XYZ file of C-alpha atoms in Angstrom:
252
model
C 86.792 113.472 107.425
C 87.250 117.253 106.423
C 91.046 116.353 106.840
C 91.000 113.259 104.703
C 89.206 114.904 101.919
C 91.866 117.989 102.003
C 94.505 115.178 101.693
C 92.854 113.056 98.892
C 92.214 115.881 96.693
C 96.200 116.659 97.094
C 96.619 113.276 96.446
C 94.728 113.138 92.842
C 95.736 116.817 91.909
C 99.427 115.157 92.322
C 98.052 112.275 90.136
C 97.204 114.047 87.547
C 100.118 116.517 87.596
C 102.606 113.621 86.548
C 103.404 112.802 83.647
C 103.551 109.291 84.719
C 100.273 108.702 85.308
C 99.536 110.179 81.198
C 102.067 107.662 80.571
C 100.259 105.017 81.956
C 97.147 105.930 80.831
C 98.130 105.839 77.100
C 99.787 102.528 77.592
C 96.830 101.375 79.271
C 94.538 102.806 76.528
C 96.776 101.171 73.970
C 96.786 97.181 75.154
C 92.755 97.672 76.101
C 92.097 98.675 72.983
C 94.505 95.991 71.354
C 93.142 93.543 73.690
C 89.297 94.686 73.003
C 90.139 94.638 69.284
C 91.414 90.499 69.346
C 88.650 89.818 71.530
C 86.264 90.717 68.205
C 88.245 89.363 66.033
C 88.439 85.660 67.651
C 84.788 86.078 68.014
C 84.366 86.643 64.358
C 86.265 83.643 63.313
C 84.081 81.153 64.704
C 81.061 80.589 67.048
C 81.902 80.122 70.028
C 79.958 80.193 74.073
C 82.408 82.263 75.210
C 81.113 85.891 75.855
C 82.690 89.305 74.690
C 83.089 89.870 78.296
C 85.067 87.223 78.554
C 87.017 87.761 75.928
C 87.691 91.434 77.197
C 88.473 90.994 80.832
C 89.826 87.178 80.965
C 91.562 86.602 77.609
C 94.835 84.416 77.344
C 97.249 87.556 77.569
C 95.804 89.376 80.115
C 97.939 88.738 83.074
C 100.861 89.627 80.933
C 100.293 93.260 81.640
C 97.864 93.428 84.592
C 100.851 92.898 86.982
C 102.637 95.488 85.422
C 100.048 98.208 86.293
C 100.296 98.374 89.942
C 104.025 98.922 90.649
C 103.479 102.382 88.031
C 101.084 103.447 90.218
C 101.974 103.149 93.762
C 105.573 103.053 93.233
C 105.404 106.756 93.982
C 103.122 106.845 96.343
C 105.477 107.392 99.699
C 108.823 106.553 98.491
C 108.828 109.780 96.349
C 107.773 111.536 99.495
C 110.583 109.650 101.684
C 112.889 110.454 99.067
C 112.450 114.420 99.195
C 111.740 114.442 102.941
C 108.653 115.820 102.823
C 106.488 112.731 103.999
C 108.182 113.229 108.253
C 106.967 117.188 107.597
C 103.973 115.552 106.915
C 103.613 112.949 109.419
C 104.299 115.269 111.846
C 101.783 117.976 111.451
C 98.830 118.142 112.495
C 97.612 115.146 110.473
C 96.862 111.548 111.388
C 98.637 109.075 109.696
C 95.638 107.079 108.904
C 94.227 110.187 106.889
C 97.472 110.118 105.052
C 97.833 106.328 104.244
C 93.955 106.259 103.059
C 94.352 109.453 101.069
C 96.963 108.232 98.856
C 95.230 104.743 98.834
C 92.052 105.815 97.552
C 93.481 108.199 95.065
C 95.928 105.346 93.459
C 92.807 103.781 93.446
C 90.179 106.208 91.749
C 92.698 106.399 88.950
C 92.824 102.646 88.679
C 89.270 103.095 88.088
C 89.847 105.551 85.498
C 91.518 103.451 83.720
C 88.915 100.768 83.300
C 86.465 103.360 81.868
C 87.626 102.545 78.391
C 86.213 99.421 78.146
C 82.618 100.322 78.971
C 83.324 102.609 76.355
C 84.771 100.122 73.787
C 81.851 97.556 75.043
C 79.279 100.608 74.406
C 80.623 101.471 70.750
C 80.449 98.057 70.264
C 76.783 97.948 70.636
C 75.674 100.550 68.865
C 77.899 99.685 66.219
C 76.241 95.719 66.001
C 72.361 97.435 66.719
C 72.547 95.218 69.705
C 73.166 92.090 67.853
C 76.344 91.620 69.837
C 75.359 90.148 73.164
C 76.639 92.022 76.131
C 75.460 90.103 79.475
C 75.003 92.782 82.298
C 75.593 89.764 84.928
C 78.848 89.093 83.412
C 80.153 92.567 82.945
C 78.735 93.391 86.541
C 80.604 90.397 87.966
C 83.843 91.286 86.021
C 84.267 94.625 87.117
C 83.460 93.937 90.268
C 86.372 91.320 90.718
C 88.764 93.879 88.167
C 88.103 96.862 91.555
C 88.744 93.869 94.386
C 91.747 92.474 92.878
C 92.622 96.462 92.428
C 91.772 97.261 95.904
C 94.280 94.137 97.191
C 97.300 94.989 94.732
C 97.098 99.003 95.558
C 97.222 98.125 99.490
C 100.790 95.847 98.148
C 101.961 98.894 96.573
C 101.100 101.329 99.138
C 103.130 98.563 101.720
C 105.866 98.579 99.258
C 106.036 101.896 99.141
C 106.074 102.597 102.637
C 109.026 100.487 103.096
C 111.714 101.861 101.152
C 112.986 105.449 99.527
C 113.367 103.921 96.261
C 110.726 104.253 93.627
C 112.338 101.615 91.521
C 112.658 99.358 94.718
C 109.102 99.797 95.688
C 107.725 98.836 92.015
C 109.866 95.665 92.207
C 108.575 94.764 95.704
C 105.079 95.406 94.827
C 105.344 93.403 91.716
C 107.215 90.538 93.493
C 104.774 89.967 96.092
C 101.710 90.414 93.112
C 103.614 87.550 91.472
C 104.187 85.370 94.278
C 100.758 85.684 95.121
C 99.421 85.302 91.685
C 101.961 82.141 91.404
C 100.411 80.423 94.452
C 97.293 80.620 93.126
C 98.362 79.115 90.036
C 100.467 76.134 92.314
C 97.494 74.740 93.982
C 95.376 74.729 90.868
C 98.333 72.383 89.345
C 98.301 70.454 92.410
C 94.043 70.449 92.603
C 94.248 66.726 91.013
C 96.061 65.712 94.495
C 93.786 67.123 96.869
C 90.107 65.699 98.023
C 87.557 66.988 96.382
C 86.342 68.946 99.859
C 89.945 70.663 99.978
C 88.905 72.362 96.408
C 87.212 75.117 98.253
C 90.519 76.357 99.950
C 92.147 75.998 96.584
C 90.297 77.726 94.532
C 90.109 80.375 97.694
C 93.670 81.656 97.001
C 93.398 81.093 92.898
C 93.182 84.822 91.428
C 92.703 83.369 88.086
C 89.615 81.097 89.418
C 87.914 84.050 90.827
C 88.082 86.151 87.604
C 86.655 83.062 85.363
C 83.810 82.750 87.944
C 82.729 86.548 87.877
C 83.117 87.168 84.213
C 80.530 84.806 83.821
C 78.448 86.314 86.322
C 78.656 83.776 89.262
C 79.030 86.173 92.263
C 81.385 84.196 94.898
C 81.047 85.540 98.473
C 84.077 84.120 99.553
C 86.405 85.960 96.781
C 84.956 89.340 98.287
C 85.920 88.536 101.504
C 89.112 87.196 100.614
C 90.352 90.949 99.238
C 88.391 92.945 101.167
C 90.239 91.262 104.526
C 93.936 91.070 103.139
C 92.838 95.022 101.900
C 91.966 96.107 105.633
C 95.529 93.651 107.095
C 97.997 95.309 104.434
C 96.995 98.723 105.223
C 96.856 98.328 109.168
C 100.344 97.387 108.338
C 101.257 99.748 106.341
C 99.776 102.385 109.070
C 101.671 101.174 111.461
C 105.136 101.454 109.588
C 104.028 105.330 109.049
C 103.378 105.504 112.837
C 107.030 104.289 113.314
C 108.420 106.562 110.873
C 106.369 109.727 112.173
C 107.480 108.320 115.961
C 110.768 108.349 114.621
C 110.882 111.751 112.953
């Protein structure tokens, strides 16, 4: 574990040390805070059930730039490494290769989380701002960041595949955001086709339907299934992304 902490404060202290990841953070910052900012104002023009929460983690554009997040930050993650050489000096020291795959894993992660901080911010100003009169519902904000980290969790173990798989930083950002897409896109395939299929096949469908799980959390409805769905493709993309580092580090 020693090892793996060594390794993931590396990791974050490279993070950090970009200029990238300011990049992306200010660009992030930016369409939150434009996003957080419509979300009031289409509240404001009329009443309406549908919660700021909502509003601020499911609205109409939001996909737009989600997918867009996760090739910036993995892209780097081994190609860079690949690229210079340095990730067979690596492999082959004294090191496991699972300590190295989880290290930069969790650190593309924790600064995903970063940059959801924001929000809880924005959400906070907002209700001091209002004196409370703006209803925040902890069930719903609960539920929607807790499907914002899983969906995280599943698109960072893409990227860190991707990224394993090719020298190219520019290749493994197009990868990563090919097979987001394609998954997102099959989700959105058998929703279309939901009308066809008996009514006790709509369990599978909406099993696979990223934007169905984020409409059922961000109103607080907790489904079971969803976390097992990301948490299991999580653990399968990483074992195979550990075992194309094994056959690098055999190969080095």
């Amino acid at each position: 574990m020693r090892t793996l902490f060594i390794l993931l404060g590396k990791e974050l202290r490279s993070f950090f040390f970009s200029p990238v990841a300011y990049v992306v953070l200010a660009l992030f910052m930016v369409i939150s805070g434009f996003s957080f900012s419509q979300a009031i104002t289409l509240m404001g023009e009329k009443p309406t059930e549908t919660s700021i929460v909502q509003w601020t983690f499911y609205p109409r554009w939001f996909f737009f730039y989600f997918f867009f997040l996760f090739p910036l930050i993995t892209m780097r993650l081994f190609a860079e490494e690949q690229k210079t050489g340095t990730l067979e000096s690596l492999l082959t020291a004294p090191v496991r290769a699972v300590h190295v795959l989880l290290a930069k894993f969790f650190s593309a992660f924790i600064f995903y989380v970063i940059l959801w901080i924001p929000n809880l911010v924005y959400l906070g100003i907002l209700h001091w701002v209002s004196d409370g009169r703006v209803l925040i519902p902890l069930g719903s904000l609960g539920g929607a960041f807790l499907i914002i980290l899983l969906i995280g969790l599943f698109h960072i173990a893409v990227g860190c595949l991707a990224s394993a798989l090719t020298r190219n930083q520019i290749v493994a950002a197009i990868i990563c955001f090919t097979l987001i897409l394609l998954h997102f896109l099959l989700g959105m395939f058998l929703l279309l086709m939901a009308k066809d299929v008996p009514v006790e096949y709509m369990g599978i469908v909406n099993y696979f339907a990223t934007t169905q799980h984020i409409s059922y959390f961000t109103i607080g409805l907790i489904d079971s299934r969803a976390i097992v769905y990301y948490v299991s493709f999580t653990v399968l993309l990483l074992t195979i992304t550990h075992q194309v580092l094994e056959y690098r580090r055999w190969k080095a």
